């Protein structure tokens, strides 16, 4: 049997994970767990490139882990762990810094955006953020990286750095490819449906995976639509309605045509309620499992320890090779 391809993805432990994260990422992750060899890292080191409240960050880290597990990711089949628990991320990141050019990093649009947003704290970590991301990916000899469009530029950098390193030292790293799942709509903001739904935007623009049913219904009722009353898929002219249709379709499996037919004569009120029903019934079981899992510290401890150990075993092999190639003093003569 051919070896399974390896998948790596990182998710930041900040704020609330949203319905967008669920439909676009988490739900697909659990579909991949049998076919691929998957690592999912909660990237706490990336999170501190912007100032964080320590107590909040600690909570957000555990919350993210519990949500991963609650949404169906099996910690036996997947390696789920915290980035900072595997020290090789920081180590390889340093080495790759020495193979990455200032010019390349200056071109990163996320750096430009973030340095505008956090003008009082344009730290070196924010600048070299993509190098840490490259280290995350290359440490595990990753074949495929599921990412959103906003991370394409960072993945391209990781590929270039891997290539550069391989050209000098021979084949050390697998050069990773992006992975864009077939299903997985881009979920848009409820208030500004031409922008992606994001946990860093105001509360009323997104549905959090842990939002209770009343809040979900309220947020969807207030979602921006348009002045017509026709439920029709037309992202250009009807971005709000089309977004709600995509959500309903992603959760119910119904086609756009079927949804359009179902709500041909109902107006937006009934349509929004149906979207709310679908979202609530998709999230309720996750929330129930979340409550159980997050109360079970022993289980969480087991998952995070075993995840870090298994990740470390792979990372160690890559680092041994890298250290030797670049000529770092051997641990054993
Ligand atoms: P982020 O929350 O931006 O760190 O993204 C984490 C993962 O969730 C990435 O794989 C994104 O592609 C996915 N994701 C985030 N927001 C959305 C969204 N609004 N629609 C679809 N996928 C999303
Ligand atoms: N930068 C990614 C984001 O903000 C998170 C991330 C960190 C990541 N390391 C990664 C994604 C490695 C994929 C692979 O979404």
Short mmCIF file of N, CA and C in Angstrom, two decimals, residues 76-137:
data_model
loop_
_atom_site.label_atom_id
_atom_site.label_comp_id
_atom_site.label_asym_id
_atom_site.label_seq_id
_atom_site.Cartn_x
_atom_site.Cartn_y
_atom_site.Cartn_z
N UNK A 76 -7.05 10.15 17.80
CA UNK A 76 -6.23 8.98 17.53
C UNK A 76 -5.80 8.99 16.08
N UNK A 77 -6.74 9.37 15.21
CA UNK A 77 -6.44 9.34 13.78
C UNK A 77 -5.64 10.55 13.36
N UNK A 78 -5.82 11.67 14.06
CA UNK A 78 -5.12 12.91 13.70
C UNK A 78 -4.18 13.27 14.84
N UNK A 79 -3.11 13.97 14.49
CA UNK A 79 -2.25 14.50 15.55
C UNK A 79 -2.70 15.92 15.83
N UNK A 80 -3.24 16.14 17.02
CA UNK A 80 -3.75 17.46 17.38
C UNK A 80 -2.91 17.96 18.55
N UNK A 81 -2.32 19.13 18.41
CA UNK A 81 -1.37 19.57 19.46
C UNK A 81 -1.16 21.07 19.41
N UNK A 82 -0.52 21.57 20.47
CA UNK A 82 -0.17 22.99 20.51
C UNK A 82 1.23 23.20 19.93
N UNK A 83 1.31 24.18 19.07
CA UNK A 83 2.58 24.49 18.40
C UNK A 83 3.73 24.67 19.40
N UNK A 84 3.49 25.40 20.48
CA UNK A 84 4.58 25.71 21.41
C UNK A 84 5.03 24.50 22.21
N UNK A 85 4.26 23.39 22.15
CA UNK A 85 4.67 22.19 22.88
C UNK A 85 5.71 21.39 22.12
N UNK A 86 5.92 21.75 20.88
CA UNK A 86 6.92 21.02 20.07
C UNK A 86 8.00 22.04 19.70
N UNK A 87 9.09 21.99 20.46
CA UNK A 87 10.06 23.10 20.39
C UNK A 87 10.72 23.23 19.02
N UNK A 88 10.64 22.17 18.22
CA UNK A 88 11.30 22.21 16.91
C UNK A 88 10.69 23.27 15.98
N UNK A 89 9.46 23.71 16.24
CA UNK A 89 8.88 24.76 15.39
C UNK A 89 9.73 26.03 15.49
N UNK A 90 10.05 26.40 16.73
CA UNK A 90 10.82 27.62 16.93
C UNK A 90 12.25 27.44 16.40
N UNK A 91 12.75 26.24 16.58
CA UNK A 91 14.13 25.96 16.17
C UNK A 91 14.27 26.03 14.64
N UNK A 92 13.37 25.34 13.96
CA UNK A 92 13.45 25.35 12.49
C UNK A 92 13.15 26.75 11.97
N UNK A 93 12.26 27.46 12.66
CA UNK A 93 11.92 28.79 12.22
C UNK A 93 13.17 29.68 12.21
N UNK A 94 13.99 29.55 13.23
CA UNK A 94 15.23 30.34 13.26
C UNK A 94 16.11 30.00 12.05
N UNK A 95 16.27 28.71 11.83
CA UNK A 95 17.15 28.30 10.73
C UNK A 95 16.60 28.81 9.40
N UNK A 96 15.30 28.68 9.22
CA UNK A 96 14.71 29.14 7.94
C UNK A 96 14.76 30.65 7.80
N UNK A 97 14.78 31.37 8.92
CA UNK A 97 14.97 32.82 8.87
C UNK A 97 16.25 33.16 8.10
N UNK A 98 17.23 32.28 8.25
CA UNK A 98 18.51 32.53 7.60
C UNK A 98 18.48 32.16 6.12
N UNK A 99 17.33 31.68 5.66
CA UNK A 99 17.17 31.34 4.24
C UNK A 99 16.01 32.10 3.61
N UNK A 100 15.59 33.15 4.29
CA UNK A 100 14.46 33.94 3.80
C UNK A 100 14.91 35.38 3.68
N UNK A 101 14.52 36.04 2.60
CA UNK A 101 15.00 37.40 2.38
C UNK A 101 14.04 38.45 2.92
N UNK A 102 14.60 39.53 3.41
CA UNK A 102 13.80 40.67 3.88
C UNK A 102 12.80 41.10 2.81
N UNK A 103 13.28 41.13 1.56
CA UNK A 103 12.43 41.56 0.45
C UNK A 103 11.18 40.70 0.31
N UNK A 104 11.37 39.38 0.45
CA UNK A 104 10.23 38.47 0.34
C UNK A 104 9.20 38.75 1.42
N UNK A 105 9.71 38.93 2.64
CA UNK A 105 8.79 39.15 3.77
C UNK A 105 8.09 40.49 3.66
N UNK A 106 8.80 41.47 3.11
CA UNK A 106 8.19 42.81 2.97
C UNK A 106 7.02 42.80 2.01
N UNK A 107 7.00 41.83 1.11
CA UNK A 107 5.92 41.77 0.12
C UNK A 107 4.65 41.10 0.64
N UNK A 108 4.70 40.53 1.83
CA UNK A 108 3.54 39.79 2.34
C UNK A 108 2.39 40.75 2.67
N UNK A 109 1.24 40.53 2.04
CA UNK A 109 0.15 41.49 2.26
C UNK A 109 -0.39 41.41 3.69
N UNK A 110 -0.34 40.22 4.30
CA UNK A 110 -0.84 40.14 5.68
C UNK A 110 0.02 40.97 6.63
N UNK A 111 1.34 40.98 6.37
CA UNK A 111 2.21 41.81 7.20
C UNK A 111 1.86 43.29 7.03
N UNK A 112 1.65 43.67 5.78
CA UNK A 112 1.30 45.08 5.53
C UNK A 112 -0.01 45.44 6.25
N UNK A 113 -1.01 44.55 6.13
CA UNK A 113 -2.30 44.80 6.80
C UNK A 113 -2.14 44.88 8.31
N UNK A 114 -1.45 43.87 8.85
CA UNK A 114 -1.35 43.80 10.31
C UNK A 114 -0.50 44.94 10.86
N UNK A 115 0.49 45.40 10.09
CA UNK A 115 1.29 46.47 10.67
C UNK A 115 0.53 47.80 10.64
N UNK A 116 -0.45 47.87 9.74
CA UNK A 116 -1.33 49.06 9.79
C UNK A 116 -2.27 48.97 10.99
N UNK A 117 -2.80 47.76 11.20
CA UNK A 117 -3.76 47.56 12.29
C UNK A 117 -3.11 47.67 13.66
N UNK A 118 -1.85 47.25 13.77
CA UNK A 118 -1.16 47.28 15.06
C UNK A 118 0.07 48.17 14.95
N UNK A 119 -0.16 49.41 14.57
CA UNK A 119 0.95 50.32 14.26
C UNK A 119 1.86 50.56 15.46
N UNK A 120 1.33 50.35 16.67
CA UNK A 120 2.15 50.57 17.87
C UNK A 120 2.99 49.35 18.23
N UNK A 121 2.86 48.29 17.47
CA UNK A 121 3.58 47.06 17.84
C UNK A 121 3.97 46.27 16.58
N UNK A 122 4.75 46.92 15.73
CA UNK A 122 5.22 46.22 14.53
C UNK A 122 6.51 45.50 14.91
N UNK A 123 6.32 44.34 15.51
CA UNK A 123 7.48 43.61 16.04
C UNK A 123 8.07 42.67 14.99
N UNK A 124 9.27 42.18 15.29
CA UNK A 124 9.96 41.33 14.32
C UNK A 124 9.21 40.02 14.10
N UNK A 125 8.49 39.57 15.13
CA UNK A 125 7.71 38.34 15.00
C UNK A 125 6.61 38.47 13.97
N UNK A 126 6.01 39.65 13.93
CA UNK A 126 4.96 39.89 12.94
C UNK A 126 5.55 39.81 11.53
N UNK A 127 6.78 40.31 11.42
CA UNK A 127 7.46 40.31 10.13
C UNK A 127 7.85 38.89 9.70
N UNK A 128 8.33 38.10 10.65
CA UNK A 128 8.81 36.76 10.29
C UNK A 128 7.74 35.67 10.51
N UNK A 129 6.54 36.10 10.79
CA UNK A 129 5.39 35.19 10.96
C UNK A 129 5.35 34.10 9.86
N UNK A 130 5.50 34.50 8.58
CA UNK A 130 5.42 33.47 7.53
C UNK A 130 6.56 32.44 7.59
N UNK A 131 7.67 32.82 8.21
CA UNK A 131 8.78 31.86 8.31
C UNK A 131 8.43 30.79 9.34
N UNK A 132 7.79 31.22 10.43
CA UNK A 132 7.32 30.23 11.42
C UNK A 132 6.28 29.32 10.78
N UNK A 133 5.45 29.89 9.95
CA UNK A 133 4.44 29.08 9.26
C UNK A 133 5.12 28.09 8.31
N UNK A 134 6.16 28.54 7.63
CA UNK A 134 6.91 27.63 6.75
C UNK A 134 7.52 26.50 7.57
N UNK A 135 8.06 26.86 8.74
CA UNK A 135 8.65 25.84 9.61
C UNK A 135 7.59 24.82 10.04
N UNK A 136 6.41 25.31 10.41
CA UNK A 136 5.30 24.41 10.80
C UNK A 136 5.11 23.33 9.73
N UNK A 137 5.04 23.81 8.51
CA UNK A 137 4.69 22.92 7.40
C UNK A 137 5.85 21.99 7.05
#
